[in-house]
CSV table of C-alpha atoms in Angstrom, one decimal:
chain,number,residue,atom,x,y,z
A,1,UNK,CA,0.0,0.0,0.0
A,2,UNK,CA,2.8,2.4,0.8
A,3,UNK,CA,4.4,1.8,-2.6
A,4,UNK,CA,1.1,2.7,-4.3
A,5,UNK,CA,0.7,5.9,-2.3
A,6,UNK,CA,4.2,6.9,-3.1
A,7,UNK,CA,3.6,6.4,-6.8
A,8,UNK,CA,0.4,8.4,-6.6
A,9,UNK,CA,2.3,11.3,-5.0
A,10,UNK,CA,4.9,11.2,-7.8
A,11,UNK,CA,2.2,11.3,-10.5
A,12,UNK,CA,0.4,14.2,-8.8
A,13,UNK,CA,3.6,16.2,-8.5
A,14,UNK,CA,4.4,15.6,-12.1
A,15,UNK,CA,0.9,16.7,-13.1
A,16,UNK,CA,1.2,19.9,-11.1
A,17,UNK,CA,4.6,20.7,-12.7
A,18,UNK,CA,3.2,20.1,-16.2
A,19,UNK,CA,0.3,22.5,-15.4
A,20,UNK,CA,2.8,25.1,-14.2
A,21,UNK,CA,4.7,24.8,-17.5
A,22,UNK,CA,1.5,25.0,-19.5
A,23,UNK,CA,0.4,28.2,-17.8
A,24,UNK,CA,3.9,29.7,-18.3
A,25,UNK,CA,3.7,28.9,-22.0
A,26,UNK,CA,0.5,31.0,-22.3
A,27,UNK,CA,2.6,34.1,-22.0
A,28,UNK,CA,1.0,35.6,-18.8
A,29,UNK,CA,3.6,37.1,-16.5
A,30,UNK,CA,1.0,38.6,-14.3
A,31,UNK,CA,-2.8,38.6,-13.8
A,32,UNK,CA,-4.7,38.8,-17.2
A,33,UNK,CA,-5.9,42.3,-18.1
A,34,UNK,CA,-9.7,42.5,-18.0
A,35,UNK,CA,-11.1,42.9,-21.6
A,36,UNK,CA,-12.9,46.2,-20.8
A,37,UNK,CA,-9.5,47.8,-20.0
A,38,UNK,CA,-8.5,47.6,-23.7
A,39,UNK,CA,-11.9,48.0,-25.4
A,40,UNK,CA,-11.9,51.4,-27.2
A,41,UNK,CA,-14.7,53.9,-26.7
A,42,UNK,CA,-17.2,53.9,-29.6
A,43,UNK,CA,-16.5,56.2,-32.5
A,44,UNK,CA,-19.0,59.1,-32.5
A,45,UNK,CA,-18.0,61.3,-35.4
A,46,UNK,CA,-18.3,59.0,-38.5
A,47,UNK,CA,-19.3,61.3,-41.4
A,48,UNK,CA,-19.3,61.2,-45.2
A,49,UNK,CA,-18.6,63.5,-48.1
A,50,UNK,CA,-20.3,62.9,-51.5
A,51,UNK,CA,-19.0,63.9,-54.9
A,52,UNK,CA,-19.5,62.8,-58.4
A,53,UNK,CA,-16.7,60.4,-57.8
A,54,UNK,CA,-18.5,58.6,-55.0
A,55,UNK,CA,-18.4,58.8,-51.2
A,56,UNK,CA,-15.6,59.3,-48.7
A,57,UNK,CA,-16.1,58.3,-45.1
A,58,UNK,CA,-14.0,59.7,-42.3
A,59,UNK,CA,-13.7,59.4,-38.5
A,60,UNK,CA,-11.4,60.1,-35.6
A,61,UNK,CA,-9.5,57.3,-33.9
A,62,UNK,CA,-10.7,56.8,-30.3
A,63,UNK,CA,-8.1,57.8,-27.7
A,64,UNK,CA,-9.4,56.1,-24.6
A,65,UNK,CA,-10.9,52.8,-23.5
A,66,UNK,CA,-14.4,52.4,-22.1
A,67,UNK,CA,-12.9,52.7,-18.6
A,68,UNK,CA,-11.0,55.9,-19.4
A,69,UNK,CA,-7.5,54.4,-20.0
A,70,UNK,CA,-5.3,56.1,-22.6
A,71,UNK,CA,-4.8,54.1,-25.9
A,72,UNK,CA,-1.6,54.1,-27.8
A,73,UNK,CA,-2.8,52.3,-31.0
A,74,UNK,CA,-5.9,50.8,-32.7
A,75,UNK,CA,-5.3,47.4,-34.2
A,76,UNK,CA,-8.0,47.5,-36.8
A,77,UNK,CA,-11.5,48.8,-37.8
A,78,UNK,CA,-14.5,46.9,-39.0
A,79,UNK,CA,-16.7,49.0,-41.4
A,80,UNK,CA,-20.3,47.8,-41.8
A,81,UNK,CA,-22.2,48.7,-44.9
A,82,UNK,CA,-25.8,48.3,-46.1
A,83,UNK,CA,-27.4,49.1,-49.5
A,84,UNK,CA,-31.2,49.4,-49.6
A,85,UNK,CA,-33.2,50.2,-52.8
A,86,UNK,CA,-35.2,53.4,-52.3
A,87,UNK,CA,-38.5,51.6,-53.1
A,88,UNK,CA,-37.7,49.1,-50.3
A,89,UNK,CA,-36.6,51.7,-47.7
A,90,UNK,CA,-38.6,52.0,-44.5
A,91,UNK,CA,-37.8,54.3,-41.5
A,92,UNK,CA,-38.7,51.6,-38.9
A,93,UNK,CA,-37.2,48.6,-40.7
A,94,UNK,CA,-33.9,47.1,-39.4
A,95,UNK,CA,-30.9,48.0,-41.5
A,96,UNK,CA,-29.5,44.9,-43.2
A,97,UNK,CA,-25.8,45.4,-42.7
A,98,UNK,CA,-23.5,43.1,-44.6
A,99,UNK,CA,-20.3,41.4,-43.4
A,100,UNK,CA,-17.8,44.1,-42.4
A,101,UNK,CA,-14.8,45.3,-44.3
A,102,UNK,CA,-11.6,45.1,-42.2
A,103,UNK,CA,-9.4,48.2,-42.3
A,104,UNK,CA,-5.9,48.6,-40.8
A,105,UNK,CA,-5.5,50.8,-37.7
A,106,UNK,CA,-2.3,52.2,-36.4
A,107,UNK,CA,-0.5,54.1,-33.7
A,108,UNK,CA,-2.0,57.2,-32.1
A,109,UNK,CA,0.0,60.4,-32.0
A,110,UNK,CA,1.3,61.7,-28.7
A,111,UNK,CA,-0.6,64.9,-29.3
A,112,UNK,CA,-3.7,65.7,-31.3
A,113,UNK,CA,-5.9,63.3,-33.2
A,114,UNK,CA,-5.6,60.8,-36.0
A,115,UNK,CA,-8.2,60.4,-38.7
A,116,UNK,CA,-9.3,57.4,-40.7
A,117,UNK,CA,-10.8,57.4,-44.2
A,118,UNK,CA,-12.5,55.0,-46.5
A,119,UNK,CA,-13.4,55.6,-50.2
A,120,UNK,CA,-16.5,54.1,-51.8
A,121,UNK,CA,-16.0,54.8,-55.5
A,122,UNK,CA,-18.9,52.8,-56.9
A,123,UNK,CA,-22.4,53.8,-55.9
A,124,UNK,CA,-25.5,52.6,-57.5
A,125,UNK,CA,-28.3,55.1,-58.4
A,126,UNK,CA,-31.6,54.7,-56.6
A,127,UNK,CA,-30.2,53.2,-53.4
A,128,UNK,CA,-29.9,54.2,-49.7
A,129,UNK,CA,-26.4,53.6,-48.2
A,130,UNK,CA,-25.8,53.0,-44.5
A,131,UNK,CA,-22.5,52.8,-42.6
A,132,UNK,CA,-21.3,52.2,-39.1
A,133,UNK,CA,-17.8,51.3,-37.8
A,134,UNK,CA,-16.2,49.6,-34.9
A,135,UNK,CA,-12.5,49.7,-33.6
A,136,UNK,CA,-10.6,46.8,-32.1
A,137,UNK,CA,-7.5,46.0,-30.2
A,138,UNK,CA,-7.6,42.2,-30.4
A,139,UNK,CA,-9.8,39.4,-29.3
A,140,UNK,CA,-12.7,40.3,-27.0
A,141,UNK,CA,-11.8,44.0,-27.4
A,142,UNK,CA,-14.1,45.3,-30.1
A,143,UNK,CA,-15.8,48.6,-29.5
A,144,UNK,CA,-19.6,49.2,-29.7
A,145,UNK,CA,-21.1,50.5,-32.9
A,146,UNK,CA,-20.3,54.1,-34.0
A,147,UNK,CA,-23.0,56.5,-35.0
A,148,UNK,CA,-24.8,55.4,-38.2
A,149,UNK,CA,-24.6,57.6,-41.3
A,150,UNK,CA,-26.8,57.3,-44.3
A,151,UNK,CA,-27.4,59.0,-47.6
A,152,UNK,CA,-29.4,58.5,-50.8
A,153,UNK,CA,-27.4,58.2,-54.0
A,154,UNK,CA,-28.8,58.8,-57.5
A,155,UNK,CA,-27.4,60.1,-60.8
A,156,UNK,CA,-26.0,63.5,-60.0
A,157,UNK,CA,-27.3,66.6,-61.7
A,158,UNK,CA,-25.1,68.4,-64.2
A,159,UNK,CA,-23.1,71.5,-63.2
A,160,UNK,CA,-24.8,74.9,-63.4
A,161,UNK,CA,-23.6,76.9,-66.4
A,162,UNK,CA,-23.1,80.6,-67.3
A,163,UNK,CA,-22.4,81.8,-63.8
A,164,UNK,CA,-22.1,85.6,-63.9
A,165,UNK,CA,-21.3,88.1,-61.1
A,166,UNK,CA,-22.1,91.8,-61.2
A,167,UNK,CA,-21.0,94.2,-58.5
A,168,UNK,CA,-22.8,97.5,-57.7
A,169,UNK,CA,-23.9,99.4,-54.6
A,170,UNK,CA,-21.7,97.4,-52.2
A,171,UNK,CA,-23.1,94.0,-53.2
A,172,UNK,CA,-22.4,91.2,-55.6
A,173,UNK,CA,-25.3,89.7,-57.6
A,174,UNK,CA,-24.9,86.2,-59.0
A,175,UNK,CA,-27.0,84.6,-61.8
A,176,UNK,CA,-26.7,81.3,-63.6
A,177,UNK,CA,-28.7,79.0,-65.9
A,178,UNK,CA,-31.1,76.5,-64.4
A,179,UNK,CA,-30.0,72.8,-64.4
A,180,UNK,CA,-32.4,70.5,-66.2
A,181,UNK,CA,-30.1,67.5,-67.1
A,182,UNK,CA,-28.2,64.9,-65.1
A,183,UNK,CA,-24.6,64.1,-65.6
A,184,UNK,CA,-25.5,61.1,-67.8
A,185,UNK,CA,-27.6,63.3,-70.1
A,186,UNK,CA,-31.0,62.2,-68.8
A,187,UNK,CA,-33.7,64.8,-67.9
A,188,UNK,CA,-33.8,65.8,-64.2
A,189,UNK,CA,-36.9,64.3,-62.6
A,190,UNK,CA,-36.6,65.9,-59.1
A,191,UNK,CA,-36.3,69.5,-57.9
A,192,UNK,CA,-32.9,71.0,-58.1
A,193,UNK,CA,-31.4,73.2,-55.3
A,194,UNK,CA,-28.2,75.3,-55.6
A,195,UNK,CA,-25.4,75.6,-53.0
A,196,UNK,CA,-23.3,78.7,-53.3
A,197,UNK,CA,-19.6,78.7,-52.4
A,198,UNK,CA,-17.5,81.8,-51.9
A,199,UNK,CA,-13.9,82.7,-51.2
A,200,UNK,CA,-12.4,86.0,-50.4
A,201,UNK,CA,-8.9,86.7,-51.9
A,202,UNK,CA,-6.7,83.7,-51.5
A,203,UNK,CA,-8.7,82.0,-48.8
A,204,UNK,CA,-10.5,78.7,-49.3
A,205,UNK,CA,-14.1,78.2,-50.5
A,206,UNK,CA,-16.9,77.8,-47.9
A,207,UNK,CA,-20.6,77.3,-48.2
A,208,UNK,CA,-22.5,80.6,-48.3
A,209,UNK,CA,-25.8,79.9,-46.6
A,210,UNK,CA,-28.2,77.1,-47.2
A,211,UNK,CA,-29.2,75.7,-50.6
A,212,UNK,CA,-31.7,77.7,-52.6
A,213,UNK,CA,-34.1,77.0,-55.4
A,214,UNK,CA,-33.6,80.3,-57.3
A,215,UNK,CA,-31.0,80.8,-60.0
A,216,UNK,CA,-29.8,84.1,-58.6
A,217,UNK,CA,-28.3,85.3,-55.3
A,218,UNK,CA,-27.3,88.7,-53.9
A,219,UNK,CA,-24.2,88.7,-51.6
A,220,UNK,CA,-24.3,91.9,-49.5
A,221,UNK,CA,-21.6,90.9,-47.0
A,222,UNK,CA,-18.7,92.2,-49.1
A,223,UNK,CA,-15.9,94.7,-48.6
A,224,UNK,CA,-14.8,97.2,-51.2
A,225,UNK,CA,-11.4,96.3,-52.8
A,226,UNK,CA,-11.6,92.6,-52.0
A,227,UNK,CA,-11.9,90.1,-54.8
A,228,UNK,CA,-14.7,87.5,-54.3
A,229,UNK,CA,-14.8,84.2,-56.2
A,230,UNK,CA,-18.0,82.1,-56.4
A,231,UNK,CA,-19.0,78.6,-57.5
A,232,UNK,CA,-22.5,77.1,-57.6
A,233,UNK,CA,-23.2,73.4,-57.1
A,234,UNK,CA,-26.4,71.6,-58.2
A,235,UNK,CA,-28.2,69.4,-55.7
A,236,UNK,CA,-31.0,67.0,-56.6
A,237,UNK,CA,-33.7,67.1,-53.9
A,238,UNK,CA,-35.2,63.8,-53.0
A,239,UNK,CA,-37.5,63.0,-50.1
A,240,UNK,CA,-34.6,61.0,-48.5
A,241,UNK,CA,-32.1,63.9,-48.9
A,242,UNK,CA,-30.0,65.9,-51.2
A,243,UNK,CA,-27.6,64.3,-53.8
A,244,UNK,CA,-24.7,66.5,-54.7
A,245,UNK,CA,-24.2,67.2,-58.4
A,246,UNK,CA,-21.8,69.1,-60.5
A,247,UNK,CA,-20.1,72.4,-59.6
A,248,UNK,CA,-20.0,75.4,-61.9
A,249,UNK,CA,-16.8,77.2,-63.2
A,250,UNK,CA,-15.7,80.0,-60.9
A,251,UNK,CA,-16.6,83.6,-61.4
A,252,UNK,CA,-15.1,86.6,-59.6
A,253,UNK,CA,-15.9,90.3,-58.8
A,254,UNK,CA,-14.2,93.0,-56.9
A,255,UNK,CA,-16.7,95.6,-55.5
A,256,UNK,CA,-15.5,99.2,-55.4
A,257,UNK,CA,-17.0,102.2,-53.7
A,258,UNK,CA,-18.2,104.5,-56.5
A,259,UNK,CA,-20.1,106.9,-54.1
A,260,UNK,CA,-18.5,110.3,-53.7
A,261,UNK,CA,-18.6,112.1,-50.3
A,262,UNK,CA,-20.7,115.2,-50.0
A,263,UNK,CA,-19.2,118.5,-51.0
A,264,UNK,CA,-18.1,121.0,-48.3
A,265,UNK,CA,-19.9,124.3,-47.8
A,266,UNK,CA,-18.9,127.2,-50.0
A,267,UNK,CA,-15.4,128.4,-48.8
A,268,UNK,CA,-14.2,131.8,-47.8
A,269,UNK,CA,-11.3,133.3,-49.7
A,270,UNK,CA,-9.1,136.1,-48.4
A,271,UNK,CA,-5.9,137.6,-50.0
A,272,UNK,CA,-3.2,138.3,-47.4
A,273,UNK,CA,0.5,139.2,-47.4
A,274,UNK,CA,1.5,135.5,-47.1
A,275,UNK,CA,-0.8,134.3,-49.9
A,276,UNK,CA,-4.4,133.7,-50.7
A,277,UNK,CA,-6.1,131.9,-47.8
A,278,UNK,CA,-9.0,129.5,-48.6
A,279,UNK,CA,-10.9,128.0,-45.7
A,280,UNK,CA,-14.2,126.1,-45.2
A,281,UNK,CA,-16.3,123.9,-42.9
A,282,UNK,CA,-15.7,120.2,-42.9
A,283,UNK,CA,-18.0,117.9,-44.9
A,284,UNK,CA,-19.3,114.8,-43.1
A,285,UNK,CA,-18.7,111.3,-44.4
A,286,UNK,CA,-17.2,108.1,-42.7
A,287,UNK,CA,-14.7,107.6,-45.5
A,288,UNK,CA,-13.8,111.3,-46.0
A,289,UNK,CA,-10.0,111.7,-46.6
A,290,UNK,CA,-9.6,115.4,-47.6
A,291,UNK,CA,-10.3,118.1,-50.1
A,292,UNK,CA,-9.1,119.4,-53.4
A,293,UNK,CA,-8.7,123.1,-54.1
A,294,UNK,CA,-9.3,124.6,-57.6
A,295,UNK,CA,-8.5,128.1,-58.9
A,296,UNK,CA,-9.7,130.0,-62.0
A,297,UNK,CA,-8.4,133.4,-63.2
A,298,UNK,CA,-11.0,135.8,-64.6
A,299,UNK,CA,-11.3,135.3,-68.3
A,300,UNK,CA,-10.4,131.6,-68.1
A,301,UNK,CA,-13.1,129.0,-68.9
A,302,UNK,CA,-11.7,126.1,-66.8
A,303,UNK,CA,-10.5,125.9,-63.2
A,304,UNK,CA,-7.2,124.1,-62.4
A,305,UNK,CA,-6.3,121.9,-59.4
A,306,UNK,CA,-3.8,123.9,-57.3
A,307,UNK,CA,-3.7,121.8,-54.1
A,308,UNK,CA,-5.0,119.0,-51.9
A,309,UNK,CA,-5.5,119.1,-48.2
A,310,UNK,CA,-5.8,116.0,-46.1
A,311,UNK,CA,-7.8,115.6,-42.9
A,312,UNK,CA,-7.9,117.1,-40.3
A,313,UNK,CA,-7.1,120.3,-42.1
A,314,UNK,CA,-9.7,122.6,-43.7
A,315,UNK,CA,-7.6,125.5,-44.9
A,316,UNK,CA,-5.2,126.0,-47.9
A,317,UNK,CA,-2.8,128.9,-48.5
A,318,UNK,CA,-2.2,129.6,-52.2
A,319,UNK,CA,1.3,131.1,-52.4
A,320,UNK,CA,1.4,130.9,-56.2
A,321,UNK,CA,-1.6,133.0,-57.1
A,322,UNK,CA,-0.7,135.6,-59.8
A,323,UNK,CA,-0.7,139.2,-58.6
A,324,UNK,CA,-3.1,141.8,-60.0
A,325,UNK,CA,-5.4,139.2,-61.4
A,326,UNK,CA,-8.9,138.4,-60.1
A,327,UNK,CA,-9.1,134.8,-58.9
A,328,UNK,CA,-12.0,132.5,-58.2
A,329,UNK,CA,-11.7,129.4,-55.9
A,330,UNK,CA,-13.8,126.3,-55.4
A,331,UNK,CA,-13.5,123.1,-53.2
A,332,UNK,CA,-14.4,119.4,-53.6
A,333,UNK,CA,-14.3,116.5,-51.1
A,334,UNK,CA,-12.5,113.2,-51.7
A,335,UNK,CA,-12.7,109.8,-50.0
A,336,UNK,CA,-10.2,107.1,-49.1
A,337,UNK,CA,-10.8,104.9,-52.1
A,338,UNK,CA,-8.0,104.2,-54.6
A,339,UNK,CA,-8.7,105.9,-57.0
A,340,UNK,CA,-10.6,108.4,-54.8
A,341,UNK,CA,-14.2,109.3,-55.4
A,342,UNK,CA,-14.5,113.1,-55.7
A,343,UNK,CA,-17.6,115.2,-55.0
A,344,UNK,CA,-18.9,118.0,-57.1
A,345,UNK,CA,-17.2,121.3,-56.5
A,346,UNK,CA,-18.6,124.1,-54.5
A,347,UNK,CA,-19.7,127.3,-56.1
A,348,UNK,CA,-16.8,129.6,-57.0
A,349,UNK,CA,-15.8,132.4,-54.6
A,350,UNK,CA,-13.9,135.5,-55.7
A,351,UNK,CA,-10.7,136.2,-53.8
A,352,UNK,CA,-11.1,139.5,-51.8
A,353,UNK,CA,-8.4,141.7,-50.2
A,354,UNK,CA,-8.0,141.3,-46.5
């Protein structure tokens, strides 16, 4: 009996040693990490951009786990996609997502964010598209679903033609031809809206307001001397949403101030020993820059410009006035534009001896 017990102890010891070696081979040097400590937070900013070349999806890599731990990398993403014919679409029906597409992840930067993108070049007209995405760091560490984005795709409308811009009165007025054809040449069967884009100088284009149904637009938020460039994009309006179409060629305009300031009041003119003094009361205008002084000798038909006075002054001394000749003076106002806008001249005033 003692021999059997001793053999049993040897077998048990060998079995425990084997179990220890087996656990060591699993690679665990410490206690296993709970799965929730490496599960990324769900993505919340999945979005899309449509063009005539298809759809581009984009999102931001999650930076923390569901328990608030910092992440250093994302192993991969799983992008889920569903395509539903418009005639079969139902607001309350479940979305039939297909098997996911696996996308590579990567390391996260020490500072800032990292973005992911996916291009969908082939879209079939007459279908609703749905997308959601998950991120993962290995087995049992896949995140929950992201927000779901969806859009309708149909044959895009052609680009608006004959875009024209006219500037007057501190505003730019745009006009273009209505779009009645799709990019494949078929007739448009749905209402068309127009999205206006504008850029100022060398800046980038941005959307100017919401889409409109008219084929003209007045832009009153402009500054004189700045060149504004416009483009107009056609949008097909479906019940399920807008489908972006072609974009027009660019057209530009530079508004200029053509309004002259008011003329000053009629001046007073006095001949003195130091010269002929011309003085007047200021005109009132926000962009007033100064005044121009004109002189005409008796017998001459046209007055000539003899001087310019900048603000804040409102007096001019004419040291070059001929002696013994009757002289007449008039004044005009000028603004700060380049070239300056000039008011009408005041009535002429004869120079009198002091």
